mmCIF file of C-alpha atoms and ligand atoms in Angstrom:
data_model
loop_
_atom_site.group_PDB
_atom_site.id
_atom_site.type_symbol
_atom_site.label_atom_id
_atom_site.label_comp_id
_atom_site.label_asym_id
_atom_site.label_seq_id
_atom_site.Cartn_x
_atom_site.Cartn_y
_atom_site.Cartn_z
ATOM 1 C CA MET A 1 -0.138 -0.020 0.096
ATOM 2 C CA GLU A 2 0.998 3.422 -0.670
ATOM 3 C CA PRO A 3 1.883 5.539 2.097
ATOM 4 C CA ASP A 4 -0.508 8.759 2.956
ATOM 5 C CA PRO A 5 1.857 11.497 3.364
ATOM 6 C CA THR A 6 1.285 13.645 6.012
ATOM 7 C CA PRO A 7 0.300 17.180 4.874
ATOM 8 C CA THR A 8 3.965 18.751 4.853
ATOM 9 C CA PRO A 9 4.088 22.110 3.118
ATOM 10 C CA LEU A 10 5.192 21.750 -0.098
ATOM 11 C CA PRO A 11 8.943 22.751 -0.716
ATOM 12 C CA SER A 12 9.486 26.035 -1.613
ATOM 13 C CA ASP A 13 10.695 25.399 -5.141
ATOM 14 C CA ALA A 14 7.811 23.348 -5.906
ATOM 15 C CA LEU A 15 5.147 25.810 -5.248
ATOM 16 C CA THR A 16 3.247 26.689 -8.336
ATOM 17 C CA PRO A 17 1.451 29.793 -8.496
ATOM 18 C CA GLY A 18 -1.982 29.706 -6.672
ATOM 19 C CA PRO A 19 -5.012 30.439 -8.394
ATOM 20 C CA ASP A 20 -4.952 34.499 -9.335
ATOM 21 C CA GLY A 21 -5.315 36.368 -6.688
ATOM 22 C CA HIS A 22 -5.078 33.801 -4.161
ATOM 23 C CA LYS A 23 -3.502 34.828 -0.512
ATOM 24 C CA SER A 24 -1.559 33.013 2.090
ATOM 25 C CA GLY A 25 0.310 33.935 5.123
ATOM 26 C CA TYR A 26 0.955 33.474 8.770
ATOM 27 C CA VAL A 27 -1.275 35.280 11.425
ATOM 28 C CA ALA A 28 0.142 35.765 14.957
ATOM 29 C CA LEU A 29 -2.393 35.842 17.226
ATOM 30 C CA VAL A 30 -1.141 37.594 20.691
ATOM 31 C CA GLY A 31 -2.781 38.318 24.143
ATOM 32 C CA ALA A 32 -2.733 37.778 27.850
ATOM 33 C CA PRO A 33 -4.460 34.503 28.748
ATOM 34 C CA ASN A 34 -8.433 34.688 29.037
ATOM 35 C CA VAL A 35 -8.838 37.582 26.389
ATOM 36 C CA GLY A 36 -10.399 35.509 24.319
ATOM 37 C CA LYS A 37 -7.988 34.158 21.578
ATOM 38 C CA SER A 38 -9.592 31.049 21.499
ATOM 39 C CA THR A 39 -13.059 32.226 21.130
ATOM 40 C CA LEU A 40 -12.041 34.319 18.557
ATOM 41 C CA LEU A 41 -10.088 30.960 16.310
ATOM 42 C CA ASN A 42 -13.110 29.035 16.923
ATOM 43 C CA ARG A 43 -15.231 31.925 15.294
ATOM 44 C CA TRP A 44 -13.049 32.104 12.108
ATOM 45 C CA LEU A 45 -12.712 28.868 12.134
ATOM 46 C CA GLY A 46 -16.067 27.893 12.303
ATOM 47 C CA THR A 47 -17.425 25.409 9.703
ATOM 48 C CA LYS A 48 -14.337 25.777 7.439
ATOM 49 C CA LEU A 49 -12.096 24.782 10.307
ATOM 50 C CA SER A 50 -9.744 21.630 9.268
ATOM 51 C CA ILE A 51 -9.221 21.386 12.838
ATOM 52 C CA VAL A 52 -7.965 23.100 16.033
ATOM 53 C CA SER A 53 -5.506 21.779 18.415
ATOM 54 C CA PRO A 54 -7.240 21.850 21.838
ATOM 55 C CA ARG A 55 -3.990 21.186 23.747
ATOM 56 C CA PRO A 56 -3.178 23.464 26.347
ATOM 57 C CA SER A 57 -0.447 26.066 25.549
ATOM 58 C CA THR A 58 3.146 24.762 25.453
ATOM 59 C CA THR A 59 6.144 27.452 25.675
ATOM 60 C CA ARG A 60 6.383 27.227 22.044
ATOM 61 C CA ASN A 61 4.960 28.845 19.005
ATOM 62 C CA ARG A 62 2.444 26.533 17.290
ATOM 63 C CA VAL A 63 -0.157 26.208 14.768
ATOM 64 C CA LEU A 64 -3.532 26.470 16.300
ATOM 65 C CA GLY A 65 -5.390 26.202 12.961
ATOM 66 C CA ILE A 66 -5.363 26.713 9.244
ATOM 67 C CA LEU A 67 -8.223 28.608 7.761
ATOM 68 C CA THR A 68 -8.750 28.000 4.298
ATOM 69 C CA GLU A 69 -11.324 29.158 2.145
ATOM 70 C CA GLU A 70 -10.462 27.376 -1.585
ATOM 71 C CA ALA A 71 -11.377 29.754 -4.616
ATOM 72 C CA THR A 72 -14.612 29.991 -6.315
ATOM 73 C CA GLU A 73 -16.031 31.786 -9.278
ATOM 74 C CA ASP A 74 -16.115 34.949 -6.978
ATOM 75 C CA ASP A 75 -13.498 34.598 -4.691
ATOM 76 C CA PRO A 76 -9.799 33.591 -5.553
ATOM 77 C CA GLY A 77 -9.498 31.973 -2.148
ATOM 78 C CA HIS A 78 -7.149 32.008 1.035
ATOM 79 C CA GLN A 79 -4.905 30.145 3.000
ATOM 80 C CA LEU A 80 -4.210 31.197 6.395
ATOM 81 C CA VAL A 81 -1.996 29.601 9.047
ATOM 82 C CA LEU A 82 -3.098 31.121 12.951
ATOM 83 C CA LEU A 83 -0.301 30.899 14.863
ATOM 84 C CA ASP A 84 -0.240 31.163 18.821
ATOM 85 C CA THR A 85 2.778 32.398 20.208
ATOM 86 C CA PRO A 86 2.830 31.848 24.275
ATOM 87 C CA GLY A 87 5.886 32.905 26.446
ATOM 88 C CA VAL A 88 8.526 33.464 23.857
ATOM 89 C CA VAL A 89 11.506 33.905 24.909
ATOM 90 C CA ARG A 90 14.494 33.995 22.698
ATOM 91 C CA PRO A 91 16.175 30.591 23.238
ATOM 92 C CA LYS A 92 12.905 28.721 22.395
ATOM 93 C CA TYR A 93 12.420 31.047 19.652
ATOM 94 C CA LYS A 94 15.288 29.757 18.055
ATOM 95 C CA LEU A 95 14.254 26.345 19.067
ATOM 96 C CA HIS A 96 10.856 26.806 17.615
ATOM 97 C CA GLN A 97 12.263 27.900 14.369
ATOM 98 C CA HIS A 98 14.157 24.864 14.081
ATOM 99 C CA MET A 99 11.253 22.628 15.268
ATOM 100 C CA MET A 100 8.789 24.367 12.770
ATOM 101 C CA ARG A 101 10.980 23.896 9.768
ATOM 102 C CA ASP A 102 7.971 23.598 7.865
ATOM 103 C CA VAL A 103 6.198 26.483 9.427
ATOM 104 C CA ASP A 104 9.278 28.034 9.787
ATOM 105 C CA ARG A 105 7.689 31.585 10.424
ATOM 106 C CA SER A 106 7.543 33.109 14.016
ATOM 107 C CA LEU A 107 6.462 36.109 15.448
ATOM 108 C CA GLY A 108 9.229 37.768 13.897
ATOM 109 C CA ASP A 109 8.064 37.308 10.231
ATOM 110 C CA ALA A 110 4.509 36.658 10.726
ATOM 111 C CA ASP A 111 2.707 38.256 8.288
ATOM 112 C CA VAL A 112 0.126 39.896 10.424
ATOM 113 C CA THR A 113 -0.087 40.273 14.011
ATOM 114 C CA VAL A 114 -3.421 40.535 15.797
ATOM 115 C CA LEU A 115 -2.973 41.938 19.243
ATOM 116 C CA MET A 116 -5.999 40.641 21.224
ATOM 117 C CA ALA A 117 -6.823 42.931 24.544
ATOM 118 C CA ASP A 118 -10.041 42.664 26.657
ATOM 119 C CA ALA A 119 -11.780 46.025 26.203
ATOM 120 C CA THR A 120 -12.823 46.016 29.944
ATOM 121 C CA GLU A 121 -9.438 46.747 31.430
ATOM 122 C CA ARG A 122 -8.092 50.363 32.038
ATOM 123 C CA GLU A 123 -4.558 49.073 32.221
ATOM 124 C CA LEU A 124 -2.051 46.593 31.019
ATOM 125 C CA THR A 125 -1.841 43.733 33.103
ATOM 126 C CA HIS A 126 1.795 42.067 33.565
ATOM 127 C CA ASP A 127 0.672 39.416 31.036
ATOM 128 C CA ALA A 128 -0.525 42.309 28.739
ATOM 129 C CA ARG A 129 2.665 43.775 28.812
ATOM 130 C CA GLN A 130 4.410 40.943 27.925
ATOM 131 C CA ALA A 131 1.970 40.347 25.231
ATOM 132 C CA VAL A 132 2.710 43.841 23.825
ATOM 133 C CA GLU A 133 6.805 43.031 24.254
ATOM 134 C CA ARG A 134 6.075 39.935 21.970
ATOM 135 C CA VAL A 135 4.601 42.029 19.457
ATOM 136 C CA GLN A 136 7.610 44.890 19.468
ATOM 137 C CA MET A 137 9.729 41.833 17.913
ATOM 138 C CA SER A 138 7.727 41.740 15.077
ATOM 139 C CA SER A 139 7.830 44.411 12.246
ATOM 140 C CA ALA A 140 4.839 42.814 10.784
ATOM 141 C CA PRO A 141 1.380 45.057 10.557
ATOM 142 C CA VAL A 142 -0.731 45.376 14.406
ATOM 143 C CA LEU A 143 -3.925 45.094 14.413
ATOM 144 C CA LEU A 144 -5.222 45.598 17.880
ATOM 145 C CA ALA A 145 -8.630 44.032 18.699
ATOM 146 C CA LEU A 146 -10.060 44.641 21.723
ATOM 147 C CA ASN A 147 -12.265 42.288 22.531
ATOM 148 C CA LYS A 148 -15.441 41.423 24.821
ATOM 149 C CA ILE A 149 -17.019 45.089 23.868
ATOM 150 C CA ASP A 150 -20.173 43.277 24.896
ATOM 151 C CA LYS A 151 -19.753 43.913 28.133
ATOM 152 C CA LEU A 152 -19.412 47.655 27.894
ATOM 153 C CA GLY A 153 -22.355 49.946 27.672
ATOM 154 C CA LEU A 154 -20.688 52.044 24.549
ATOM 155 C CA VAL A 155 -17.619 51.078 22.206
ATOM 156 C CA ASP A 156 -16.271 54.740 23.544
ATOM 157 C CA GLU A 157 -15.181 53.494 26.929
ATOM 158 C CA ALA A 158 -12.619 51.561 25.293
ATOM 159 C CA LEU A 159 -10.546 54.462 24.124
ATOM 160 C CA PRO A 160 -8.587 55.185 27.120
ATOM 161 C CA LEU A 161 -7.437 51.559 26.974
ATOM 162 C CA VAL A 162 -6.198 52.300 23.148
ATOM 163 C CA GLU A 163 -3.848 54.935 24.233
ATOM 164 C CA VAL A 164 -2.426 52.749 26.782
ATOM 165 C CA TYR A 165 -1.467 50.410 24.260
ATOM 166 C CA THR A 166 -0.552 52.935 21.793
ATOM 167 C CA GLU A 167 2.187 54.226 24.438
ATOM 168 C CA ALA A 168 3.211 50.610 25.355
ATOM 169 C CA LEU A 169 3.912 49.500 21.548
ATOM 170 C CA GLY A 170 5.758 52.696 20.818
ATOM 171 C CA ARG A 171 3.776 53.403 17.745
ATOM 172 C CA PRO A 172 -0.066 53.285 16.775
ATOM 173 C CA ALA A 173 -1.588 49.912 15.736
ATOM 174 C CA ASP A 174 -2.495 49.710 12.071
ATOM 175 C CA ALA A 175 -5.972 49.618 12.832
ATOM 176 C CA VAL A 176 -8.145 49.170 16.139
ATOM 177 C CA VAL A 177 -11.005 46.929 15.791
ATOM 178 C CA PRO A 178 -13.490 46.367 18.589
ATOM 179 C CA ILE A 179 -15.065 42.805 18.421
ATOM 180 C CA SER A 180 -17.166 40.734 20.699
ATOM 181 C CA ALA A 181 -15.604 36.880 19.794
ATOM 182 C CA GLN A 182 -18.043 35.643 21.610
ATOM 183 C CA HIS A 183 -20.941 37.201 19.768
ATOM 184 C CA GLY A 184 -19.285 37.502 16.321
ATOM 185 C CA ARG A 185 -19.512 41.247 16.376
ATOM 186 C CA GLY A 186 -16.706 43.149 14.215
ATOM 187 C CA THR A 187 -14.835 39.496 13.607
ATOM 188 C CA ASP A 188 -15.446 39.624 10.153
ATOM 189 C CA ALA A 189 -14.300 42.975 9.475
ATOM 190 C CA LEU A 190 -11.285 42.136 11.904
ATOM 191 C CA LEU A 191 -10.580 39.104 9.467
ATOM 192 C CA GLU A 192 -10.876 41.513 6.298
ATOM 193 C CA LEU A 193 -8.594 43.773 7.902
ATOM 194 C CA VAL A 194 -6.161 40.611 8.079
ATOM 195 C CA LEU A 195 -6.747 39.817 4.844
ATOM 196 C CA GLU A 196 -5.725 42.814 3.443
ATOM 197 C CA ARG A 197 -2.334 42.335 4.718
ATOM 198 C CA ILE A 198 -1.644 38.873 3.556
ATOM 199 C CA PRO A 199 0.198 38.496 0.422
ATOM 200 C CA LEU A 200 -0.925 37.018 -2.755
ATOM 201 C CA GLY A 201 0.485 33.062 -2.843
ATOM 202 C CA PRO A 202 -0.567 29.842 -3.138
ATOM 203 C CA PRO A 203 -1.746 27.613 0.106
ATOM 204 C CA TYR A 204 0.870 26.305 2.240
ATOM 205 C CA TYR A 205 -0.853 23.318 3.239
ATOM 206 C CA PRO A 206 -2.755 21.310 0.068
ATOM 207 C CA ALA A 207 -6.225 22.065 0.997
ATOM 208 C CA ASP A 208 -7.532 18.500 0.250
ATOM 209 C CA GLN A 209 -5.422 16.762 2.720
ATOM 210 C CA LEU A 210 -5.672 19.129 5.517
ATOM 211 C CA SER A 211 -9.883 18.589 5.063
ATOM 212 C CA GLU A 212 -9.221 14.678 4.471
ATOM 213 C CA HIS A 213 -6.710 14.090 7.241
ATOM 214 C CA PRO A 214 -6.659 16.786 9.265
ATOM 215 C CA GLU A 215 -5.881 14.417 12.314
ATOM 216 C CA ARG A 216 -2.179 13.380 10.539
ATOM 217 C CA PHE A 217 -0.689 16.818 10.405
ATOM 218 C CA PHE A 218 -1.550 17.451 14.120
ATOM 219 C CA ILE A 219 -0.224 14.012 14.971
ATOM 220 C CA SER A 220 3.014 14.579 13.622
ATOM 221 C CA GLU A 221 3.313 17.694 15.201
ATOM 222 C CA ILE A 222 2.663 16.408 18.413
ATOM 223 C CA ILE A 223 5.347 13.454 18.062
ATOM 224 C CA ARG A 224 8.021 16.169 16.564
ATOM 225 C CA GLU A 225 6.924 18.019 19.933
ATOM 226 C CA ALA A 226 7.495 15.359 21.968
ATOM 227 C CA VAL A 227 10.966 14.451 20.093
ATOM 228 C CA PHE A 228 12.020 17.570 21.326
ATOM 229 C CA HIS A 229 11.177 17.339 24.817
ATOM 230 C CA GLN A 230 12.665 14.188 24.892
ATOM 231 C CA PHE A 231 15.834 14.344 23.151
ATOM 232 C CA ARG A 232 18.553 17.220 22.934
ATOM 233 C CA ASP A 233 21.006 19.148 20.409
ATOM 234 C CA GLU A 234 20.740 17.868 17.184
ATOM 235 C CA VAL A 235 18.424 14.791 16.952
ATOM 236 C CA PRO A 236 15.255 16.843 17.337
ATOM 237 C CA TYR A 237 16.555 19.133 14.640
ATOM 238 C CA ALA A 238 17.076 16.272 12.155
ATOM 239 C CA THR A 239 13.506 15.007 12.558
ATOM 240 C CA GLN A 240 10.401 14.665 10.435
ATOM 241 C CA VAL A 241 7.622 12.256 11.023
ATOM 242 C CA VAL A 242 5.347 10.787 8.483
ATOM 243 C CA VAL A 243 2.137 9.470 9.383
ATOM 244 C CA VAL A 244 1.781 6.226 7.479
ATOM 245 C CA THR A 245 -1.125 4.460 8.523
ATOM 246 C CA TYR A 246 -3.963 6.023 9.913
ATOM 247 C CA GLU A 247 -6.848 3.743 10.404
ATOM 248 C CA GLU A 248 -10.280 4.153 12.694
ATOM 249 C CA ARG A 249 -11.547 0.673 13.704
ATOM 250 C CA PRO A 250 -14.962 1.007 14.995
ATOM 251 C CA GLY A 251 -14.947 -0.550 18.652
ATOM 252 C CA ARG A 252 -11.196 -0.794 18.645
ATOM 253 C CA LYS A 253 -8.410 2.008 19.368
ATOM 254 C CA ASP A 254 -7.413 4.000 16.391
ATOM 255 C CA PHE A 255 -3.986 2.923 14.625
ATOM 256 C CA VAL A 256 -1.569 4.750 13.827
ATOM 257 C CA ALA A 257 1.789 3.802 12.400
ATOM 258 C CA CYS A 258 4.619 6.167 11.833
ATOM 259 C CA ASP A 259 8.328 6.608 10.688
ATOM 260 C CA ILE A 260 10.522 8.834 12.957
ATOM 261 C CA VAL A 261 12.677 10.059 9.715
ATOM 262 C CA VAL A 262 16.308 11.072 10.958
ATOM 263 C CA GLU A 263 19.495 11.834 8.753
ATOM 264 C CA ARG A 264 22.120 9.388 10.247
ATOM 265 C CA ASP A 265 22.167 6.145 11.855
ATOM 266 C CA SER A 266 23.513 7.533 14.807
ATOM 267 C CA GLN A 267 20.501 9.643 15.420
ATOM 268 C CA LYS A 268 18.578 6.678 15.046
ATOM 269 C CA ALA A 269 20.429 5.000 17.291
ATOM 270 C CA ILE A 270 19.643 7.358 20.235
ATOM 271 C CA LEU A 271 15.977 7.560 19.488
ATOM 272 C CA ILE A 272 15.885 4.223 19.652
ATOM 273 C CA GLY A 273 18.046 3.583 22.934
ATOM 274 C CA LYS A 274 19.300 0.883 24.762
ATOM 275 C CA GLY A 275 16.886 -1.979 24.216
ATOM 276 C CA GLY A 276 14.453 0.080 22.467
ATOM 277 C CA ARG A 277 14.000 1.946 25.848
ATOM 278 C CA ALA A 278 14.087 5.702 24.615
ATOM 279 C CA LEU A 279 11.626 5.000 21.731
ATOM 280 C CA LYS A 280 9.309 3.340 24.059
ATOM 281 C CA ARG A 281 9.231 6.550 26.238
ATOM 282 C CA LEU A 282 8.803 8.759 23.347
ATOM 283 C CA GLY A 283 6.001 6.403 22.254
ATOM 284 C CA GLN A 284 4.023 6.756 25.590
ATOM 285 C CA ALA A 285 4.206 10.097 25.541
ATOM 286 C CA ALA A 286 3.050 10.658 22.142
ATOM 287 C CA ARG A 287 0.392 8.456 22.253
ATOM 288 C CA GLU A 288 -1.173 10.058 25.749
ATOM 289 C CA GLU A 289 -1.095 13.610 23.660
ATOM 290 C CA ILE A 290 -2.361 12.106 20.753
ATOM 291 C CA GLU A 291 -5.447 10.425 22.769
ATOM 292 C CA ALA A 292 -5.937 13.902 24.382
ATOM 293 C CA PHE A 293 -5.861 15.310 21.103
ATOM 294 C CA LEU A 294 -8.419 12.875 19.310
ATOM 295 C CA GLY A 295 -10.289 11.961 22.187
ATOM 296 C CA ARG A 296 -9.962 8.099 22.050
ATOM 297 C CA GLY A 297 -7.667 5.453 22.383
ATOM 298 C CA VAL A 298 -4.817 4.914 19.891
ATOM 299 C CA PHE A 299 -2.517 2.332 19.477
ATOM 300 C CA LEU A 300 0.605 3.879 17.883
ATOM 301 C CA GLN A 301 3.397 2.024 16.133
ATOM 302 C CA LEU A 302 6.619 3.906 15.548
ATOM 303 C CA PHE A 303 9.465 3.256 13.182
ATOM 304 C CA VAL A 304 12.330 4.930 13.171
ATOM 305 C CA LYS A 305 14.382 5.267 10.023
ATOM 306 C CA THR A 306 17.553 7.110 8.403
ATOM 307 C CA ARG A 307 16.860 9.214 5.441
ATOM 308 C CA ALA A 308 19.172 7.731 3.439
ATOM 309 C CA ASP A 309 17.614 3.958 3.976
ATOM 310 C CA TRP A 310 14.404 6.174 3.137
ATOM 311 C CA ARG A 311 15.672 7.336 0.028
ATOM 312 C CA ASP A 312 17.154 4.304 -1.286
ATOM 313 C CA ARG A 313 14.211 2.315 -0.646
ATOM 314 C CA ASP A 314 11.577 4.196 -2.433
ATOM 315 C CA GLY A 315 12.878 7.311 -3.826
ATOM 316 C CA HIS A 316 9.151 9.023 -3.140
ATOM 317 C CA LEU A 317 11.023 11.717 -1.429
ATOM 318 C CA ARG A 318 8.972 14.549 -2.929
ATOM 319 C CA GLU A 319 5.846 12.906 -1.870
ATOM 320 C CA TYR A 320 7.075 13.495 1.860
ATOM 321 C CA GLY A 321 8.046 16.882 1.646
ATOM 322 C CA PHE A 322 11.887 16.041 1.720
ATOM 323 C CA GLY A 323 14.194 16.868 -1.039
ATOM 324 C CA ARG A 324 14.829 20.328 -0.618
HETATM 325 P P1 LIG B 401 -7.847 32.898 25.815
HETATM 326 O O1 LIG B 401 -7.342 32.143 27.077
HETATM 327 O O2 LIG B 401 -7.489 34.273 25.565
HETATM 328 O O3 LIG B 401 -7.969 31.707 24.621
HETATM 329 O O4 LIG B 401 -9.486 33.084 26.205
HETATM 330 P P2 LIG B 401 -10.639 32.284 25.711
HETATM 331 O O5 LIG B 401 -11.262 32.293 24.475
HETATM 332 O O6 LIG B 401 -10.425 30.890 26.744
HETATM 333 O O7 LIG B 401 -11.543 32.877 26.460
HETATM 334 C C1 LIG B 401 -11.734 33.719 27.853
HETATM 335 C C2 LIG B 401 -13.091 33.642 28.725
HETATM 336 O O8 LIG B 401 -13.556 34.864 27.778
HETATM 337 C C3 LIG B 401 -14.362 32.753 28.335
HETATM 338 O O9 LIG B 401 -14.624 32.582 29.423
HETATM 339 C C4 LIG B 401 -14.640 33.222 27.121
HETATM 340 O O10 LIG B 401 -16.146 32.628 26.930
HETATM 341 C C5 LIG B 401 -14.824 34.484 27.536
HETATM 342 N N1 LIG B 401 -14.875 35.441 26.148
HETATM 343 C C6 LIG B 401 -14.491 35.636 24.926
HETATM 344 N N2 LIG B 401 -14.605 35.980 24.365
HETATM 345 C C7 LIG B 401 -15.493 36.950 24.854
HETATM 346 C C8 LIG B 401 -16.434 38.013 24.378
HETATM 347 O O11 LIG B 401 -16.566 38.385 23.268
HETATM 348 N N3 LIG B 401 -17.449 38.626 25.189
HETATM 349 C C9 LIG B 401 -17.352 38.312 26.374
HETATM 350 N N4 LIG B 401 -18.290 38.693 27.314
HETATM 351 N N5 LIG B 401 -16.468 37.050 26.666
HETATM 352 C C10 LIG B 401 -15.853 36.527 25.840
HETATM 353 MG MG1 LIG B 402 -7.065 29.880 24.957
#
């Protein structure tokens, strides 16, 4: 059986121009806990959602969701990769850049940053200040979204907060948008403003694969993350994960088989460990995460391969997003 590749972003040299007018880009969503980021995300993704990762925030940037609007006769379509950027500090920032090679965008080069604030607040909390500091690391246009306006009598009541943010940012935001993520007020307008700032480009992720097998993408991300937690030095950076089989079995646990592909036999030996212990530990940790993510039991099988073996054996590198 031909393995079904995880939707790894296409290598840049393989990118064909998208349909005329198609836009694609990265959107960083930044804000203190509880300002309503998840609520906004869910509203935006709505039924167009491929999937939202429900995992609690980790310390790194990660893909929260991918908003894909395929081209129609009236609309050239777009794809927005929504990034969460919790608690970025410099070293992890770098780590992230390596980890998310495929999504190797960080706040520093997101196309648009949405800075979200709680419109009912009058000054910056500690967390809000940190969010502002993160935004300052980016040169991308900043949209200040003042959320929870449904809790205000008049939208104007939030004006002093705009000044507080302008001062903290050291520049005015590109646009200030009062919204209620919960009630869906202003969220379409905010999305329009985001789209205006997204460049023309083809989709990063094949839309069909994402809509058919969104789980695969997130499973490979979870395993990669587990590799980062457990291994040091060059191993995580050399790791690619390919979900080879994903089988739902009614009445039984899902069956998931993945290849963990590294560059050298020495890395393979580290991943497997003495008597296979390291791999077993990795599998356990990843399985728990995957089960929490899918909300059901999973039988996870991991195989470690070196890239050379891989290449010799089947020469399907392009399909797996290698060969860059
Ligand atoms: P996050 O931590 O930034 O992801 O925030 P959440 O999306 O989890 O929202 C935190 C809380 O604020 C939840 O109880 C939401 O229901 C609430 N919330 C989010 N958006 C709004 C809004 O527009 N209006 C009101 N009144 N509550 C909101
Ligand atoms: Mg949240």
